[in-house]
mmCIF file of C-alpha atoms in Angstrom:
data_model
loop_
_atom_site.group_PDB
_atom_site.id
_atom_site.type_symbol
_atom_site.label_atom_id
_atom_site.label_comp_id
_atom_site.label_asym_id
_atom_site.label_seq_id
_atom_site.Cartn_x
_atom_site.Cartn_y
_atom_site.Cartn_z
ATOM 1 C CA MET H 1 -7.686 12.596 23.731
ATOM 2 C CA LEU H 2 -8.814 9.396 25.361
ATOM 3 C CA ALA H 3 -11.480 10.234 27.899
ATOM 4 C CA GLN H 4 -13.555 7.146 28.559
ATOM 5 C CA GLN H 5 -13.275 3.390 27.960
ATOM 6 C CA PHE H 6 -16.105 0.922 27.288
ATOM 7 C CA ASP H 7 -16.456 -2.862 27.287
ATOM 8 C CA HIS H 8 -15.292 -5.065 24.426
ATOM 9 C CA ILE H 9 -17.277 -4.783 21.206
ATOM 10 C CA SER H 10 -16.875 -6.083 17.657
ATOM 11 C CA VAL H 11 -15.584 -4.022 14.763
ATOM 12 C CA GLN H 12 -18.958 -4.339 13.053
ATOM 13 C CA ASP H 13 -20.819 -3.039 16.094
ATOM 14 C CA TYR H 14 -18.282 -0.217 16.511
ATOM 15 C CA ILE H 15 -18.676 0.981 12.935
ATOM 16 C CA ALA H 16 -22.426 0.807 13.140
ATOM 17 C CA GLY H 17 -22.387 2.742 16.370
ATOM 18 C CA GLU H 18 -20.208 5.499 14.926
ATOM 19 C CA ARG H 19 -22.744 6.178 12.229
ATOM 20 C CA LEU H 20 -25.361 6.898 14.831
ATOM 21 C CA SER H 21 -23.336 8.447 17.646
ATOM 22 C CA THR H 22 -23.262 12.214 18.288
ATOM 23 C CA GLU H 23 -19.806 11.761 19.813
ATOM 24 C CA LYS H 24 -16.653 10.186 18.359
ATOM 25 C CA TYR H 25 -14.943 7.060 19.653
ATOM 26 C CA GLU H 26 -11.690 5.402 18.648
ATOM 27 C CA TYR H 27 -11.450 1.587 18.494
ATOM 28 C CA VAL H 28 -8.412 -0.359 19.716
ATOM 29 C CA ALA H 29 -8.497 -4.124 19.850
ATOM 30 C CA GLY H 30 -12.081 -4.431 21.007
ATOM 31 C CA GLN H 31 -11.978 -1.408 23.319
ATOM 32 C CA VAL H 32 -13.751 1.820 22.526
ATOM 33 C CA TYR H 33 -12.544 5.189 23.760
ATOM 34 C CA ALA H 34 -14.509 8.450 23.735
ATOM 35 C CA MET H 35 -12.746 11.427 22.261
ATOM 36 C CA ALA H 36 -12.681 14.624 24.345
ATOM 37 C CA GLY H 37 -13.156 18.121 22.979
ATOM 38 C CA ALA H 38 -10.274 20.352 21.798
ATOM 39 C CA LYS H 39 -9.100 23.779 22.834
ATOM 40 C CA ILE H 40 -9.298 26.815 20.550
ATOM 41 C CA ASN H 41 -5.591 26.707 19.578
ATOM 42 C CA HIS H 42 -6.028 23.097 18.527
ATOM 43 C CA ASN H 43 -8.967 23.991 16.275
ATOM 44 C CA ILE H 44 -7.201 26.994 14.801
ATOM 45 C CA ILE H 45 -4.140 24.979 13.849
ATOM 46 C CA THR H 46 -6.281 22.261 12.264
ATOM 47 C CA SER H 47 -8.277 24.886 10.321
ATOM 48 C CA ASN H 48 -5.070 26.601 9.105
ATOM 49 C CA LEU H 49 -3.568 23.373 7.837
ATOM 50 C CA SER H 50 -6.822 22.192 6.231
ATOM 51 C CA ALA H 51 -7.174 25.477 4.356
ATOM 52 C CA LEU H 52 -3.521 25.483 3.230
ATOM 53 C CA PHE H 53 -3.678 21.849 2.099
ATOM 54 C CA TRP H 54 -7.000 22.381 0.311
ATOM 55 C CA LEU H 55 -5.777 25.305 -1.727
ATOM 56 C CA SER H 56 -2.506 23.521 -2.629
ATOM 57 C CA LEU H 57 -4.232 20.310 -3.665
ATOM 58 C CA ARG H 58 -7.055 21.776 -5.799
ATOM 59 C CA GLY H 59 -7.383 19.820 -9.034
ATOM 60 C CA LYS H 60 -5.176 16.953 -7.728
ATOM 61 C CA PRO H 61 -6.188 13.381 -6.869
ATOM 62 C CA CYS H 62 -5.589 13.758 -3.151
ATOM 63 C CA PHE H 63 -7.328 16.052 -0.657
ATOM 64 C CA PRO H 64 -7.512 16.842 3.090
ATOM 65 C CA VAL H 65 -10.271 15.744 5.425
ATOM 66 C CA THR H 66 -10.612 16.679 9.055
ATOM 67 C CA SER H 67 -11.247 14.765 12.253
ATOM 68 C CA ASP H 68 -14.634 13.352 11.296
ATOM 69 C CA MET H 69 -12.977 10.851 8.921
ATOM 70 C CA LEU H 70 -12.229 7.488 10.479
ATOM 71 C CA ILE H 71 -8.875 5.885 9.514
ATOM 72 C CA LYS H 72 -8.444 2.148 9.640
ATOM 73 C CA THR H 73 -4.874 1.564 10.931
ATOM 74 C CA ALA H 74 -5.273 -2.222 11.396
ATOM 75 C CA THR H 75 -7.977 -4.831 11.276
ATOM 76 C CA ASP H 76 -8.760 -4.085 14.905
ATOM 77 C CA ARG H 77 -7.836 -0.404 15.159
ATOM 78 C CA PHE H 78 -9.598 2.742 13.953
ATOM 79 C CA ARG H 79 -8.480 6.286 14.666
ATOM 80 C CA TYR H 80 -9.671 9.880 14.141
ATOM 81 C CA PRO H 81 -6.626 11.916 13.141
ATOM 82 C CA ASP H 82 -6.972 15.696 13.441
ATOM 83 C CA LEU H 83 -6.224 16.032 9.749
ATOM 84 C CA VAL H 84 -5.473 13.513 6.996
ATOM 85 C CA VAL H 85 -4.772 13.580 3.311
ATOM 86 C CA VAL H 86 -6.410 10.791 1.321
ATOM 87 C CA CYS H 87 -6.734 10.078 -2.358
ATOM 88 C CA HIS H 88 -9.428 9.084 -4.799
ATOM 89 C CA ASP H 89 -8.046 5.582 -5.211
ATOM 90 C CA ASP H 90 -8.665 4.585 -1.581
ATOM 91 C CA PRO H 91 -10.018 1.032 -1.582
ATOM 92 C CA SER H 92 -12.508 1.515 1.285
ATOM 93 C CA GLN H 93 -16.101 0.768 0.391
ATOM 94 C CA ASP H 94 -17.329 2.635 3.455
ATOM 95 C CA ASP H 95 -17.890 6.373 3.144
ATOM 96 C CA TYR H 96 -17.105 6.756 6.868
ATOM 97 C CA VAL H 97 -13.686 5.081 6.653
ATOM 98 C CA ARG H 98 -10.471 5.545 4.677
ATOM 99 C CA GLU H 99 -7.653 2.991 4.556
ATOM 100 C CA ARG H 100 -4.741 4.542 2.600
ATOM 101 C CA PRO H 101 -3.870 8.024 3.899
ATOM 102 C CA ILE H 102 -0.614 9.512 2.554
ATOM 103 C CA LEU H 103 -0.287 12.188 5.268
ATOM 104 C CA VAL H 104 -1.569 12.249 8.876
ATOM 105 C CA VAL H 105 -1.470 15.270 11.182
ATOM 106 C CA GLU H 106 -2.082 15.228 14.937
ATOM 107 C CA VAL H 107 -2.225 18.470 16.942
ATOM 108 C CA ILE H 108 -0.850 17.558 20.333
ATOM 109 C CA SER H 109 -1.201 18.771 23.877
ATOM 110 C CA GLU H 110 0.143 17.689 27.232
ATOM 111 C CA SER H 111 -2.663 15.159 27.603
ATOM 112 C CA THR H 112 -2.296 13.566 24.160
ATOM 113 C CA ARG H 113 1.482 13.790 23.620
ATOM 114 C CA ARG H 114 2.389 10.309 24.798
ATOM 115 C CA THR H 115 -0.265 8.556 22.753
ATOM 116 C CA ASP H 116 0.404 10.608 19.617
ATOM 117 C CA LYS H 117 4.153 10.075 19.820
ATOM 118 C CA THR H 118 3.989 6.339 20.663
ATOM 119 C CA ASP H 119 0.871 4.219 20.035
ATOM 120 C CA LYS H 120 -0.640 6.282 17.243
ATOM 121 C CA ARG H 121 2.741 6.959 15.576
ATOM 122 C CA LEU H 122 3.489 3.250 15.355
ATOM 123 C CA GLU H 123 0.017 2.521 13.974
ATOM 124 C CA TYR H 124 0.168 5.258 11.331
ATOM 125 C CA ILE H 125 3.715 4.580 10.071
ATOM 126 C CA ALA H 126 2.828 0.869 9.709
ATOM 127 C CA LEU H 127 0.372 1.822 6.995
ATOM 128 C CA PRO H 128 2.038 1.021 3.594
ATOM 129 C CA SER H 129 0.414 4.134 2.048
ATOM 130 C CA LEU H 130 1.671 6.656 4.594
ATOM 131 C CA LEU H 131 4.501 8.914 3.533
ATOM 132 C CA GLU H 132 4.548 11.448 6.374
ATOM 133 C CA TYR H 133 3.333 11.801 9.941
ATOM 134 C CA VAL H 134 3.155 15.334 11.321
ATOM 135 C CA LEU H 135 2.863 16.430 14.964
ATOM 136 C CA VAL H 136 2.051 20.043 15.756
ATOM 137 C CA GLU H 137 2.350 21.358 19.297
ATOM 138 C CA GLN H 138 -0.359 23.843 20.334
ATOM 139 C CA ASP H 139 1.169 25.297 23.476
ATOM 140 C CA ILE H 140 4.558 26.071 21.851
ATOM 141 C CA ALA H 141 5.580 26.583 18.228
ATOM 142 C CA GLU H 142 7.124 23.230 17.201
ATOM 143 C CA VAL H 143 6.354 21.019 14.253
ATOM 144 C CA THR H 144 7.704 17.459 14.008
ATOM 145 C CA VAL H 145 7.675 15.546 10.723
ATOM 146 C CA TYR H 146 8.344 11.861 10.413
ATOM 147 C CA ARG H 147 9.028 10.866 6.783
ATOM 148 C CA ARG H 148 9.138 7.415 5.249
ATOM 149 C CA SER H 149 11.953 8.650 3.000
ATOM 150 C CA ALA H 150 14.028 9.411 6.105
ATOM 151 C CA GLY H 151 13.377 6.067 7.762
ATOM 152 C CA TRP H 152 10.756 7.659 10.035
ATOM 153 C CA GLN H 153 13.378 9.688 11.867
ATOM 154 C CA PRO H 154 11.928 12.981 13.186
ATOM 155 C CA SER H 155 12.742 16.418 11.788
ATOM 156 C CA TYR H 156 11.860 19.487 13.880
ATOM 157 C CA TYR H 157 10.774 22.918 12.652
ATOM 158 C CA TYR H 158 10.357 26.250 14.491
ATOM 159 C CA LEU H 159 9.259 29.832 13.883
ATOM 160 C CA GLY H 160 11.172 31.369 10.972
ATOM 161 C CA GLN H 161 11.556 28.025 9.143
ATOM 162 C CA ASP H 162 9.771 26.339 6.266
ATOM 163 C CA VAL H 163 8.295 22.848 6.322
ATOM 164 C CA MET H 164 8.424 20.865 3.076
ATOM 165 C CA LEU H 165 5.810 18.092 2.967
ATOM 166 C CA GLU H 166 7.044 15.620 0.411
ATOM 167 C CA SER H 167 3.821 13.605 0.412
ATOM 168 C CA ILE H 168 1.796 16.466 -1.112
ATOM 169 C CA GLN H 169 4.654 18.612 -2.541
ATOM 170 C CA VAL H 170 3.666 21.596 -0.399
ATOM 171 C CA THR H 171 5.945 23.970 1.494
ATOM 172 C CA LEU H 172 4.503 25.872 4.496
ATOM 173 C CA THR H 173 6.050 28.337 6.867
ATOM 174 C CA VAL H 174 5.783 27.479 10.557
ATOM 175 C CA GLU H 175 4.295 30.940 11.020
ATOM 176 C CA ASP H 176 1.430 30.127 8.591
ATOM 177 C CA ILE H 177 0.658 26.927 10.490
ATOM 178 C CA TYR H 178 0.278 28.964 13.705
ATOM 179 C CA GLU H 179 -1.603 31.931 12.226
ATOM 180 C CA ARG H 180 -4.082 33.347 14.831
ATOM 181 C CA VAL H 181 -2.820 30.937 17.511
ATOM 182 C CA ASP H 182 -2.304 32.675 20.847
ATOM 183 C CA ASN H 183 0.438 31.400 23.154
ATOM 184 C CA GLY H 184 3.360 33.002 24.923
ATOM 185 C CA GLU H 185 6.047 31.979 22.372
ATOM 186 C CA LEU H 186 4.017 33.256 19.401
ATOM 187 C CA ALA H 187 3.242 36.543 21.141
ATOM 188 C CA LYS H 188 6.960 37.204 21.669
ATOM 189 C CA TRP H 189 7.726 36.202 18.053
ATOM 190 C CA ARG H 190 5.149 38.621 16.658
ATOM 191 C CA LEU H 191 6.272 41.536 18.788
ATOM 192 C CA LYS H 192 9.906 40.903 17.708
ATOM 193 C CA LYS H 193 8.832 40.706 14.063
ATOM 194 C CA LEU H 194 6.857 43.937 14.263
ATOM 195 C CA ALA H 195 9.826 45.710 15.930
ATOM 196 C CA SER H 196 12.153 44.460 13.182
ATOM 197 C CA GLU H 197 9.806 45.649 10.412
ATOM 198 C CA ALA H 198 9.414 49.039 12.098
ATOM 199 C CA GLN H 199 13.180 49.459 12.046
ATOM 200 C CA GLY H 200 13.150 48.836 8.323
#
């Protein structure tokens, strides 16, 4: 979430500042934006996906990292995705920055939806390494996957469906992605599921 904008600074000063700052800032063409905090559902979704990815990718050359990892999307743009899968062959010489993610996940809300679906989407899919871009709503149960193999056309997934992530060869249920998340749609889904199981 973009919360505050500062005056023009260089990439070098920005990177140096991020190593010292107690807060996170994204960098877009000389402008620096402070990142706001996230709600509990946002954090639960990110934790669910990180755990699922980590278990699935054990022993493999690629692995998930959470929102403290800076992604260079262009020479003058740096972002903090909520979750990203990177690989050991990333060319970055900076331990704070990765340049070749294969999968990027953003957990979206009303305040971040426009940026995540427009500006950030265009930046991420322009990366030659990226195979998939995933958007996860936190206030409703909806997962959107943009795949390079599908010409970056969106596919939508809902409760009761599986999501196949080609980039990491992992299949997840939408229900697993939203485990422990509390919103109206999920509450109704769980009650309906319990009633169905009770009926045998």
